[in-house]
Coordinates of C-alpha atoms in Angstrom, one line a residue:
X26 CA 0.0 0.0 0.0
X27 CA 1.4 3.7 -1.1
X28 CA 2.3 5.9 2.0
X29 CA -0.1 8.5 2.7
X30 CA 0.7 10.9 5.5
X31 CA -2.0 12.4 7.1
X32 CA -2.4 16.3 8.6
X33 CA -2.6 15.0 12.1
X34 CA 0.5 13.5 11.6
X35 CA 1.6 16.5 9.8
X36 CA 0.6 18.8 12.1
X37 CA 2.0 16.9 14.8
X38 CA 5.6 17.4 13.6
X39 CA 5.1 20.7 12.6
X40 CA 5.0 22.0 16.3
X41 CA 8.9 20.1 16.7
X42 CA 11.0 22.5 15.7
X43 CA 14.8 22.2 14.7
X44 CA 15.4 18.5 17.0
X45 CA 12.6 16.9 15.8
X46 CA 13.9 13.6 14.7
X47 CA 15.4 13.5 18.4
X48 CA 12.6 13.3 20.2
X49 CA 10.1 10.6 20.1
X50 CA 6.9 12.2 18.0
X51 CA 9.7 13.5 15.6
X52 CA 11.2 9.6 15.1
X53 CA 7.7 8.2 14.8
X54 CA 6.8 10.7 12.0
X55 CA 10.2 10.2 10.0
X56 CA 9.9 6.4 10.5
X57 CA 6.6 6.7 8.7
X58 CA 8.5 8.4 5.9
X59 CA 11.5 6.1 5.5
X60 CA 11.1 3.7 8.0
X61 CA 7.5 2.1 6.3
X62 CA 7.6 -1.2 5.1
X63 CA 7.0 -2.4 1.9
X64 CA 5.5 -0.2 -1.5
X65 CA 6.0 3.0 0.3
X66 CA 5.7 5.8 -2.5
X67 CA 3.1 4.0 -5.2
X68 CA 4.5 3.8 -8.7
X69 CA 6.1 6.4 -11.3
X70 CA 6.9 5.8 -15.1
X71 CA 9.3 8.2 -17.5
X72 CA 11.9 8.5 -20.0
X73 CA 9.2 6.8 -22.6
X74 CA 10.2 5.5 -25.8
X75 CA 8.6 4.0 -28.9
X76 CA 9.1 0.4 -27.5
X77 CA 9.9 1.6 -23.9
X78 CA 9.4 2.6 -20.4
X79 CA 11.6 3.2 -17.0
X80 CA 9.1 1.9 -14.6
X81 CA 10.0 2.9 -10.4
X82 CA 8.9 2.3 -7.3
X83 CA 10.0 2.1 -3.6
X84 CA 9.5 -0.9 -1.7
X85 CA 11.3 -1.6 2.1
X86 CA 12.6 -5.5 3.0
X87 CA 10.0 -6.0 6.0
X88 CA 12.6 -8.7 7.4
X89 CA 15.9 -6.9 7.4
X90 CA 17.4 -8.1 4.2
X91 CA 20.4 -6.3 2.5
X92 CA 19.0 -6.5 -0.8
X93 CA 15.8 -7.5 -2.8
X94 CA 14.2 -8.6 -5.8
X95 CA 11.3 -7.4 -7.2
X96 CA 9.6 -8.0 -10.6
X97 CA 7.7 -6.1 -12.6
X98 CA 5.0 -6.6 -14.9
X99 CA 3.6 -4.9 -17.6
X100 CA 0.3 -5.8 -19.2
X101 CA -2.6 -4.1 -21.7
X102 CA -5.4 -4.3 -19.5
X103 CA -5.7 -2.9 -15.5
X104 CA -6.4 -6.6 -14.8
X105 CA -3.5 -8.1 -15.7
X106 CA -4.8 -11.3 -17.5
X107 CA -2.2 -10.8 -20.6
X108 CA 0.9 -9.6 -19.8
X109 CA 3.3 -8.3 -22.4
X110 CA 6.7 -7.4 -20.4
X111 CA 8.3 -6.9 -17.0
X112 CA 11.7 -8.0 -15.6
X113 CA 13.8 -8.4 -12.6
X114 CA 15.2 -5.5 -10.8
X115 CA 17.3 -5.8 -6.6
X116 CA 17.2 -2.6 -4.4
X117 CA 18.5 -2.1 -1.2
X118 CA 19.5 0.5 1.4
X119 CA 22.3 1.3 -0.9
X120 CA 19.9 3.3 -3.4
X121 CA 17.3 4.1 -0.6
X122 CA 15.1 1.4 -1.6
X123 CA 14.3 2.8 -4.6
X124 CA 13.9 1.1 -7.6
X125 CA 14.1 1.8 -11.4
X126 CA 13.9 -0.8 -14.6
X127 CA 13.2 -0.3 -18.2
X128 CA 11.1 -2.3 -20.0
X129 CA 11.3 -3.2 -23.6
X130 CA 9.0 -5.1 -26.3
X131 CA 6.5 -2.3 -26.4
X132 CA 4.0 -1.7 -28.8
X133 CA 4.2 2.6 -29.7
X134 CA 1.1 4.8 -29.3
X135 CA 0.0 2.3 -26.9
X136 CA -1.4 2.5 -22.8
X137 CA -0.1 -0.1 -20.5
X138 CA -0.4 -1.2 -17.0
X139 CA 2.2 -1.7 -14.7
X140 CA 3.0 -3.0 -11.3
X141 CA 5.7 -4.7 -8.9
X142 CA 5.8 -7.7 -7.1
X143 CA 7.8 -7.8 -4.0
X144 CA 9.5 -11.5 -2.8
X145 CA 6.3 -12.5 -0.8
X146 CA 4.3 -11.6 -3.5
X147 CA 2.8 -8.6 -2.5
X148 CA 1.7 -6.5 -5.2
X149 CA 2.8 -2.2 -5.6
X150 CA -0.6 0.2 -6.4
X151 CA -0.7 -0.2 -10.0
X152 CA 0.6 2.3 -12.5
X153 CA -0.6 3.4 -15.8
X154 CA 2.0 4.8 -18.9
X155 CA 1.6 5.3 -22.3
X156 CA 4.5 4.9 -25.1
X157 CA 5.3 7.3 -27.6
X158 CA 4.1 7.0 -31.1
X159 CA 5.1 6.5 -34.1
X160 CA 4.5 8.0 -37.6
X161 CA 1.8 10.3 -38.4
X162 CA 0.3 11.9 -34.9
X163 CA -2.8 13.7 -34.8
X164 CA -2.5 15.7 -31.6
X165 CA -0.4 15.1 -28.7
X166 CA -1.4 16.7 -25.2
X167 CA 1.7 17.8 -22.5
X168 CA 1.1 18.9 -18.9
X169 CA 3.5 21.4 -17.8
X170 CA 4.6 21.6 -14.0
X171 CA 7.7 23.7 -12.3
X172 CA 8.4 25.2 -9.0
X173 CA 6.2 23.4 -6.4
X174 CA 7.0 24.6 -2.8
X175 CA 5.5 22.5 -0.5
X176 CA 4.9 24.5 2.7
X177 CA 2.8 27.6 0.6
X178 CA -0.1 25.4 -0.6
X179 CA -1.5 22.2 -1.8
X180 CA -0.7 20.8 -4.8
X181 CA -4.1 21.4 -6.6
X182 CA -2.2 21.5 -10.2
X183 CA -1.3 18.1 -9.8
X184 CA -4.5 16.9 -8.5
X185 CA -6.3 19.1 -11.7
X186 CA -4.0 17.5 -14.3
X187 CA -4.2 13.8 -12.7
X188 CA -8.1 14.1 -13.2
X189 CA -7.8 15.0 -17.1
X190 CA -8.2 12.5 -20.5
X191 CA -6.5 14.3 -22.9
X192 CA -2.5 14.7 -21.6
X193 CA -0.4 12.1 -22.8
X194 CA 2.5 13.2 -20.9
X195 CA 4.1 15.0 -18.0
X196 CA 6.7 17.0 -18.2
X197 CA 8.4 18.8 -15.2
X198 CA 10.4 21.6 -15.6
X199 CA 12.4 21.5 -12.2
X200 CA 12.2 22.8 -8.6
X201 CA 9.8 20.0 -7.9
X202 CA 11.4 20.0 -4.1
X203 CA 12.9 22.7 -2.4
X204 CA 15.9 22.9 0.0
X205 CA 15.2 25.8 2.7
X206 CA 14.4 24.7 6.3
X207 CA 10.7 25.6 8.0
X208 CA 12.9 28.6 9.1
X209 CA 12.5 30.2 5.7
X210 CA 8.8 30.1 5.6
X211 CA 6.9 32.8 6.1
X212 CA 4.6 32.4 8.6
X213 CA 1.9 34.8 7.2
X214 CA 2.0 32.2 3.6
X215 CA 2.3 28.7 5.5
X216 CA -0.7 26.9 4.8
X217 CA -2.5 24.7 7.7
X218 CA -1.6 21.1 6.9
X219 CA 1.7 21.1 4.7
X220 CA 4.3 21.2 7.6
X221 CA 6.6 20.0 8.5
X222 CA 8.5 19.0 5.3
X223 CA 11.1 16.5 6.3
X224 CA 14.5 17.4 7.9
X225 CA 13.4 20.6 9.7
X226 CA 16.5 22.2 8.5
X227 CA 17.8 22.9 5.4
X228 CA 18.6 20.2 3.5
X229 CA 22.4 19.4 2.6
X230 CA 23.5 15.6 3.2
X231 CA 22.1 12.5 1.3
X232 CA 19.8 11.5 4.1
X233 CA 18.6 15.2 4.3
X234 CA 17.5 14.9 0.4
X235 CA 16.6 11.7 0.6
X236 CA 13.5 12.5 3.5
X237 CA 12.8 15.7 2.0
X238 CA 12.0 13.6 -1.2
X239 CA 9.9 10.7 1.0
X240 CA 8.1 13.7 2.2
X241 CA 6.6 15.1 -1.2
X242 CA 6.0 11.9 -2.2
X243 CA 3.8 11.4 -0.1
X244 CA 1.4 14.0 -1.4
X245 CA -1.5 12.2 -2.5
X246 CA -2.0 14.4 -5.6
X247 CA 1.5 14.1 -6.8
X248 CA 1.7 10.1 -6.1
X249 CA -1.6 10.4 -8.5
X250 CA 0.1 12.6 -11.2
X251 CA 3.1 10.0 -11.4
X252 CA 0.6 6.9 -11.0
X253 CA -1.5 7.9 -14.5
X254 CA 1.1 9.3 -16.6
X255 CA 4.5 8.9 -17.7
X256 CA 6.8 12.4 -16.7
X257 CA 9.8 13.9 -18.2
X258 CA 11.9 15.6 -15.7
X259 CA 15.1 17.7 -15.7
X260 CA 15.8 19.3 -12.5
X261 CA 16.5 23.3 -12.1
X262 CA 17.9 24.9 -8.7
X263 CA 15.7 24.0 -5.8
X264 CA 16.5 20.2 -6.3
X265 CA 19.9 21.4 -4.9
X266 CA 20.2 25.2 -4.2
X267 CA 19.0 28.3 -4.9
X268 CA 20.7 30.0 -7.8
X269 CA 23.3 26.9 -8.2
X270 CA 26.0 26.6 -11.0
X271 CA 28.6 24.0 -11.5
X272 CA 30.9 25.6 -8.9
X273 CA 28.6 26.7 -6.0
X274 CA 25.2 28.4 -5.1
X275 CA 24.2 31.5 -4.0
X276 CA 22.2 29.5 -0.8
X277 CA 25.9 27.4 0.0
X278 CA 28.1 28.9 1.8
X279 CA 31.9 26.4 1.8
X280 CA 32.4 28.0 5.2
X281 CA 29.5 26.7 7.0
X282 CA 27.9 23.8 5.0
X283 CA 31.0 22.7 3.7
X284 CA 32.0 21.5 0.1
X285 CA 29.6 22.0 -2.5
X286 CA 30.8 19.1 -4.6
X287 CA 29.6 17.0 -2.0
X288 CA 26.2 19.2 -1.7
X289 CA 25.8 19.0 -5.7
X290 CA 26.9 15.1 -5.8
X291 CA 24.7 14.6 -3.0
X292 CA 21.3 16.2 -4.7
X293 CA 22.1 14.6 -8.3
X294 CA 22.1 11.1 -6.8
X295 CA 19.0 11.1 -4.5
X296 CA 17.1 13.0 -7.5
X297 CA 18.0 10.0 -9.6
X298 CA 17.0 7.5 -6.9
X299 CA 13.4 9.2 -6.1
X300 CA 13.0 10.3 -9.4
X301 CA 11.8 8.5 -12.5
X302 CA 14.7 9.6 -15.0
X303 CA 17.3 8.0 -16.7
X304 CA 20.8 9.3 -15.7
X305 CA 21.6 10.8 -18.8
X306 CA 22.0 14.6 -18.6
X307 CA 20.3 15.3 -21.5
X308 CA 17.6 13.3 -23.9
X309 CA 16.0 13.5 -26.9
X310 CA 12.3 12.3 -27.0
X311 CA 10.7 11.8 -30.7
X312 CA 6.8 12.0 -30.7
X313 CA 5.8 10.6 -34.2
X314 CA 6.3 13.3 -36.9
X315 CA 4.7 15.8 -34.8
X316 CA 7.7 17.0 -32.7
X317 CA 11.0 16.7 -30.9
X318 CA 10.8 17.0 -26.9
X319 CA 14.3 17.4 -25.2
X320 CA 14.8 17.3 -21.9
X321 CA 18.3 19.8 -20.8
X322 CA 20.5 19.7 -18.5
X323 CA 21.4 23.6 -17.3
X324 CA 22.6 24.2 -13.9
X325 CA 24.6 21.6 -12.4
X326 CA 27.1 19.9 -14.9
X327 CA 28.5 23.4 -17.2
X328 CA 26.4 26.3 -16.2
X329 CA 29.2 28.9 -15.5
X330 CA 28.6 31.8 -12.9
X331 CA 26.4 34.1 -13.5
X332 CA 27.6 37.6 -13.4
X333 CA 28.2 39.6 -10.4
X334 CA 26.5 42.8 -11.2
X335 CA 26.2 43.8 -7.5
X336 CA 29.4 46.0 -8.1
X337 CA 28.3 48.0 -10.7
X338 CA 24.5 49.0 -8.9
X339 CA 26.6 49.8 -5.8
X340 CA 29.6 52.0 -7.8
X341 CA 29.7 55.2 -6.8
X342 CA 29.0 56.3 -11.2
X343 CA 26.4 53.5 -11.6
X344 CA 25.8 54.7 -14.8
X345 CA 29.1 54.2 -15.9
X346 CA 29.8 50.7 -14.0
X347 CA 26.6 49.7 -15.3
X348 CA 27.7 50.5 -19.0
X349 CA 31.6 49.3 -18.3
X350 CA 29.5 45.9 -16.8
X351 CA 27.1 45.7 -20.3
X352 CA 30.0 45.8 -22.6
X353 CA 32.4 43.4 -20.4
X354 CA 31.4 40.8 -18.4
X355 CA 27.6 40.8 -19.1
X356 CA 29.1 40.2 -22.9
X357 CA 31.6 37.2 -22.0
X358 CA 31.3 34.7 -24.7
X359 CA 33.2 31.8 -22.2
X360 CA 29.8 32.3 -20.3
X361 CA 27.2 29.0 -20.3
X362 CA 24.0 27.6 -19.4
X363 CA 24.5 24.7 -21.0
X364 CA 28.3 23.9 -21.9
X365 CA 30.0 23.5 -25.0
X366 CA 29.0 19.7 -25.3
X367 CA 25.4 20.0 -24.5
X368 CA 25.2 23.2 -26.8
X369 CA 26.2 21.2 -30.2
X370 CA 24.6 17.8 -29.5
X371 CA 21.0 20.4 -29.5
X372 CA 22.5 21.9 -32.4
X373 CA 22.6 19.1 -34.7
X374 CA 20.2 17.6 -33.1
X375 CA 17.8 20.7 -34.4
X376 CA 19.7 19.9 -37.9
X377 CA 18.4 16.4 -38.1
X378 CA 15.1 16.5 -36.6
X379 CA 13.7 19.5 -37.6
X380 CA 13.7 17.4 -41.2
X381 CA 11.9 15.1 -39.7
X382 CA 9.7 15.9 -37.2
X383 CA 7.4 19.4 -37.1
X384 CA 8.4 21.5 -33.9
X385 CA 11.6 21.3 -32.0
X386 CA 10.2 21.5 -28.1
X387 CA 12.7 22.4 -25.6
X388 CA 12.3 22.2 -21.8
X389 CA 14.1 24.4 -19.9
X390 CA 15.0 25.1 -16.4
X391 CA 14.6 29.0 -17.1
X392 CA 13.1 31.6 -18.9
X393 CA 14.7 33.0 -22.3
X394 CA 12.8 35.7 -23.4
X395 CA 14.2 39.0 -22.5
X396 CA 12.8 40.6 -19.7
X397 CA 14.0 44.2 -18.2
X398 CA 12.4 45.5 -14.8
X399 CA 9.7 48.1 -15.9
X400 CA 10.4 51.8 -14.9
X401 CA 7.4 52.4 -12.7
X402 CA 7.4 49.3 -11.2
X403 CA 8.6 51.4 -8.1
X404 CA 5.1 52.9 -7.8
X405 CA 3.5 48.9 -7.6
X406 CA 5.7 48.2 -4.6
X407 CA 3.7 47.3 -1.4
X408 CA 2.9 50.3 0.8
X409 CA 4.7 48.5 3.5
X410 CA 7.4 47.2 1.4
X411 CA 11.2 47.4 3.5
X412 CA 13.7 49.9 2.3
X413 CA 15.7 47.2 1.4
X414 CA 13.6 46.0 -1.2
X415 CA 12.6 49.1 -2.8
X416 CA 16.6 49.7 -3.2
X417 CA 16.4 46.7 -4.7
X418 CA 13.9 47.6 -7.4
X419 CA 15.4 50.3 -8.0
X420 CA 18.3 49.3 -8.6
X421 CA 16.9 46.6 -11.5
X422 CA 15.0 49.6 -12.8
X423 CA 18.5 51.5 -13.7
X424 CA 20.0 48.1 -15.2
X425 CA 16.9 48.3 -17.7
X426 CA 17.9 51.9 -18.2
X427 CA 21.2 50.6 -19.0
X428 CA 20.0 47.5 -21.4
X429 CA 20.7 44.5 -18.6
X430 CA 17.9 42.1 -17.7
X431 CA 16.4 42.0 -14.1
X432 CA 17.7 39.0 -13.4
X433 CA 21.0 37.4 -14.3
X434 CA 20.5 34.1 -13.0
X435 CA 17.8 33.7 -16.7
X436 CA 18.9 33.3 -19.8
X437 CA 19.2 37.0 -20.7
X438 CA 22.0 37.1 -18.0
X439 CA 24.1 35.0 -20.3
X440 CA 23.0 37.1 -23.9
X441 CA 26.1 35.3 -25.7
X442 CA 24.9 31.5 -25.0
X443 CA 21.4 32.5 -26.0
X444 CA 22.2 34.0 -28.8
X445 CA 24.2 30.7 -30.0
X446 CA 20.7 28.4 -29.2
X447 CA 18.5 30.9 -31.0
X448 CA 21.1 30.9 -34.1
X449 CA 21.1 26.9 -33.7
X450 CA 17.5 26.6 -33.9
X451 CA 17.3 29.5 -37.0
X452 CA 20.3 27.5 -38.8
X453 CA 18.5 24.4 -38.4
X454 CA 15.2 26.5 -39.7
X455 CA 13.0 24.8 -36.7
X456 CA 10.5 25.2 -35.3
X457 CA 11.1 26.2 -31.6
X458 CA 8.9 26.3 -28.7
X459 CA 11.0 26.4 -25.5
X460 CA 8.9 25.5 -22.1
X461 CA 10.0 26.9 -18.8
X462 CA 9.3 27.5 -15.6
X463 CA 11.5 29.4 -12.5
X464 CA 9.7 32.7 -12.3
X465 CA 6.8 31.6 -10.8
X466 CA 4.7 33.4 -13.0
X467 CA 2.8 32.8 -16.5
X468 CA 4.5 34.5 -19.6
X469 CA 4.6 34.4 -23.1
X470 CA 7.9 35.4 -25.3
X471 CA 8.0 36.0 -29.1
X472 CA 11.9 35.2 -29.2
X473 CA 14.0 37.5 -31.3
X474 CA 17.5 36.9 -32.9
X475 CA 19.1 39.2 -35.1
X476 CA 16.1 41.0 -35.7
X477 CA 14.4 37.8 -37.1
X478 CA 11.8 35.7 -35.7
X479 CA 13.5 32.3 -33.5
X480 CA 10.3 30.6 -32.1
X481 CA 8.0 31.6 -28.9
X482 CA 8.3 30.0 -25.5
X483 CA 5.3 29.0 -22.8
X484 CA 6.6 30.1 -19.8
X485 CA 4.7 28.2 -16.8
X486 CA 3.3 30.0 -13.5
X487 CA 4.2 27.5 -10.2
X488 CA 2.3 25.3 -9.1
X489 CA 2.5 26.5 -5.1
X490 CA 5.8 29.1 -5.0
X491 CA 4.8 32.8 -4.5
X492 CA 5.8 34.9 -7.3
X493 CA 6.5 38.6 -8.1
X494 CA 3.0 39.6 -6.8
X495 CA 4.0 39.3 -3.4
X496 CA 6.2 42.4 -3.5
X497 CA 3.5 44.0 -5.2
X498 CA 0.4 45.6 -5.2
X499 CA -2.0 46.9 -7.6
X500 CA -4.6 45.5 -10.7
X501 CA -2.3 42.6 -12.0
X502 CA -3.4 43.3 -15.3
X503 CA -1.7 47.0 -15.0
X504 CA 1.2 45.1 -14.1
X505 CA 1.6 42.7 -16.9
X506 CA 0.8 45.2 -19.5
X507 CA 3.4 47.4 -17.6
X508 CA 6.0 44.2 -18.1
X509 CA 4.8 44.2 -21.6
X510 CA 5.2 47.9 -22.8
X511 CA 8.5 47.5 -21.2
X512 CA 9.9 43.8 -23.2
X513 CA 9.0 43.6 -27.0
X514 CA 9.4 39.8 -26.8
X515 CA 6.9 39.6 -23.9
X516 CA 3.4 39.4 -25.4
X517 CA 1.4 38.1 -22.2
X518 CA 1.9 37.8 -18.6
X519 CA 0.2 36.6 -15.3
X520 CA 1.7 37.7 -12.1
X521 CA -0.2 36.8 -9.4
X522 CA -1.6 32.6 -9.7
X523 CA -1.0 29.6 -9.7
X524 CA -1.3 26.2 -11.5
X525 CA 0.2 24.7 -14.7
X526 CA 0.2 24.7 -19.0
X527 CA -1.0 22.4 -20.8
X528 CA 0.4 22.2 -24.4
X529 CA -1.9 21.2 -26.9
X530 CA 0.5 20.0 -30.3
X531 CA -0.8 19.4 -33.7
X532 CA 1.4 19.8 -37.0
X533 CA 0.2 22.9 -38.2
X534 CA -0.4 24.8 -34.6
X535 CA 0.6 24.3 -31.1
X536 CA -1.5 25.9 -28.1
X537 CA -0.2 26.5 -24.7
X538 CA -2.8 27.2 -22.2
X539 CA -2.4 28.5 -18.8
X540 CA -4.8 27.2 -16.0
X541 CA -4.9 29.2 -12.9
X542 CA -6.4 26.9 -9.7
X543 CA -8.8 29.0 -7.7
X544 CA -6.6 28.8 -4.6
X545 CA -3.6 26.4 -3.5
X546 CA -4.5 27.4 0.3
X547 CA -7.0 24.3 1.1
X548 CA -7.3 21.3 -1.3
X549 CA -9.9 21.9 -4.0
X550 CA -9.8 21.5 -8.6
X551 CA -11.5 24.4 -8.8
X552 CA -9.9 26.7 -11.8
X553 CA -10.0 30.6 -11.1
X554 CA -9.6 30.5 -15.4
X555 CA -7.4 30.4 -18.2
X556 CA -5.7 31.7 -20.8
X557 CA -4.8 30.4 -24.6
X558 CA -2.1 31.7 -27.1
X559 CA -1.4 30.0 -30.1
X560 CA 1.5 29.6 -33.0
X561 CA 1.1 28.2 -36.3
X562 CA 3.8 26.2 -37.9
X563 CA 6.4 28.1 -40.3
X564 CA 5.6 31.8 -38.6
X565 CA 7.3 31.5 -35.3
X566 CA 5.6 34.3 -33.6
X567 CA 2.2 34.0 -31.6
X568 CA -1.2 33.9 -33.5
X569 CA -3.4 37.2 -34.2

């Protein structure tokens, strides 16, 4: 039976504080996390294929043992009465019990059942997948998820998308957990119910990731989501520190939580455990004719620095050290998201699949599309909002003045590696689509290179993590169409809900849709709305 925690249990620990896996309530609720027996964490399928599936679970020896075998089996009806494929895969402590196998011999286009059988032969909940086609596709549907902060809500997006017919796939565009301790939450936003998230403190070691992971998985509505539906998922920064790059994190500090290799190598392994994923860093995924998905690999393995512009908006000329900063190191060509190696396997791979199947569909950690701090955005600030973070806003509002994004941890902080995908993608003459998340906010970017059109991107709002409107105040319709007059490439905005996209894909037009859940502060499927954009193959820029 899958693990489900409940909010008395929750609650409980919530009251524990710091040493709450001392004490005995604190044990008793992380021994229900990692210390069940058995199927803990239901079932999860990804990295689909044609004629394949990775299939995972979690299942706990009852009777002490090292290691253990499970089977799987995969079948074309929820009954089981033909089975088609399975195998043999052993788990132990060593891998936190978790367990991963691909299956081969499947039929494309095709739904199949899945399950695992433990030694005794219990039996895991059973899953449900679906294999990519082949040839000639109608219509593919995609549910797009990012930044889901468990502490500020429920996860009504999951729940919503796990109760649709017409999504085919997941795909996750990282920050599924994050790292902070219940010391970062602000009390005001906590919502009744979702604490504690497991350790208490911020996480850094392998068993810290590894309970923080036990911990949303046992969301009921996110076991659902991976239960129904096969998920693509690259990670972004949360899965192992805010604003991380291959050599640190702006949330690590070497002094006092020691060496971030160890951090880094830490978070890659339990996300591969708990996570249904290959470990590849980077995948292509071929959906018929109809398009190209790849999944990308930008934060942990090549992504360089970003640039310290704190210098410049602190100079006693900030004009000039602003100007001095745009033409210098803003400019660097060395300067990666991605890393030389991932940047030309995406480049050909454009080359040769943009011949062969209709739109090239990249998912992406972060946002792209240019985006400068609007000049009044001063006057939307909160009446109450702290010096400090007014100084703040300012100070983005005279790196717009100066041509520099409001946020060089994006895309637009590195201008010469997205100028290099954009002129891969034109080269190739595909047709892009890039889908991210991050921002915690809904947007929509017409992408410009060299003055020509380079594709659009769906930019997803999270699915719990506060975004921009809580610094501000104000209509949020004036402040998306004061983000628009302010960014040519920015053609639509949301800033203040939550929820998920849904990409509808068909050869001649893809539609991204933006559903916005009515709250995220009790558990309910209720939408507040939505919101549809459209492009049309060959143009490259939104529909009328």
């Amino acid at each position: 039976m899958a693990l489900h925690i409940d909010r008395r249990s929750l609650i409980l620990g919530g009251g524990l504080g710091i040493g709450a896996l001392l004490l005995p309530a604190g044990r008793a609720l992380a021994i229900n996390l990692l210390g069940a027996r058995g199927f803990t964490h239901n079932v999860a399928s990804g990295e689909p294929g044609a004629d394949s599936m990775l299939l995972w679970t979690r299942y706990v020896s009852a009777v002490g043992e090292e290691s253990v075998r499970l089977d799987a089996e995969v079948a074309i009806d929820p009954d089981f009465a033909k089975v088609v494929s399975g195998g043999s895969v052993r788990t132990g402590a060593y891998r936190d019990w978790t367990v991963k196998i691909t299956v081969d011999g499947l039929t494309p286009g095709t739904v199949y059942w899945y399950r695992f059988v433990a030694p005794d032969g219990g039996k895991s909940p059973v899953g449900r997948t679906k294999t990519l086609p082949v040839g000639d596709v109608s219509r593919f549907g995609l549910g797009v998820f990012s930044c889901s902060n468990l502490p500020y809500g429920w996860f009504n997006a999951y729940g919503h998308a796990a109760a649709r017919h017409d999504l085919d796939l997941w795909l996750h565009v990282g920050d599924y957990i994050y790292e902070y301790g219940t010391a970062s939450v602000r009390p005001e936003q906590a919502v009744a119910g979702r604490l504690p998230f497991l350790p208490d403190h911020e996480i850094l070691a392998i068993a810290d990731y590894r309970l923080r992971y036990a911990t949303y998985r046992a969301d009921p509505d996110l076991q659902r989501l991976h239960q129904i539906a096969p998920m693509v998922a690259l990670w972004d920064d949360h899965e192992s520190a805010n604003d991380s790059w291959e050599g640190g994190a702006a949330n690590h500090q070497s002094d006092k939580e020691g060496d971030w290799n160890i951090r880094r190598a830490a978070a890659m392994q339990v996300y591969r455990e708990w996570m249904p994923v290959s470990d590849e860093p980077w995948k292509a995924y071929a959906i018929g004719t109809l398009a190209t998905l790849y999944r990308t690999e930008s934060r942990l393995l090549a992504r360089t620095r970003p640039a310290d512009i704190n210098a410049a908006v602190n100079a006693p000329d900030v004009d000039a050290a602003l100007k001095n900063f745009r033409e210098g190191v803003w400019q660097d060509s060395s300067a990666t998201m991605l890393g030389t190696t991932q940047e030309s396997w995406l480049a050909h791979a454009f080359k040769a699949n943009a011949r062969t199947t209709a739109w090239q569909m990249v998912g992406m950690g972060t946002i792209i599309g240019r985006t400068v701090m609007p000049a009044n955005v001063v006057d939307w600030l909160r009446p109450d909002a702290n010096p400090r973070l007014v100084q703040r806003y300012r100070n983005s509002v005279r790196m717009a003045d100066s041509g520099l994004p409001m946020w060089m941890d994006r895309w637009d902080g590195y201008p010469a590696a997205r100028s290099r995908l954009l002129k891969a993608a034109q080269v190739a003459d595909a047709d892009l689509v890039m889908l991210a998340g991050d921002s915690h906010n809904a947007w929509a970017y017409a992408l410009v290179e060299d003055g020509k059109p380079a594709g659009v991107e769906f930019a997803g709002q999270a699915v719990t993590s506060g975004g921009i409107e809580g610094d501000l105040s104000g209509d949020p319709r004036r402040i998306a169409q004061g983000f628009m007059a302010a960014n040519p490439e920015l053609k639509w905005a949301d800033t203040s809900q939550r929820g998920y996209m849904m990409i509808d894909i068909r050869h001649q037009r893809v539609t991204g849709e933006w559903l916005f859940l009515d709250t995220i502060k009790t558990r309910s499927l209720a939408l507040a709305g939505t919101h549809r954009m459209a492009v049309d193959h060959g143009r490259r820029v939104f529909a009328g």
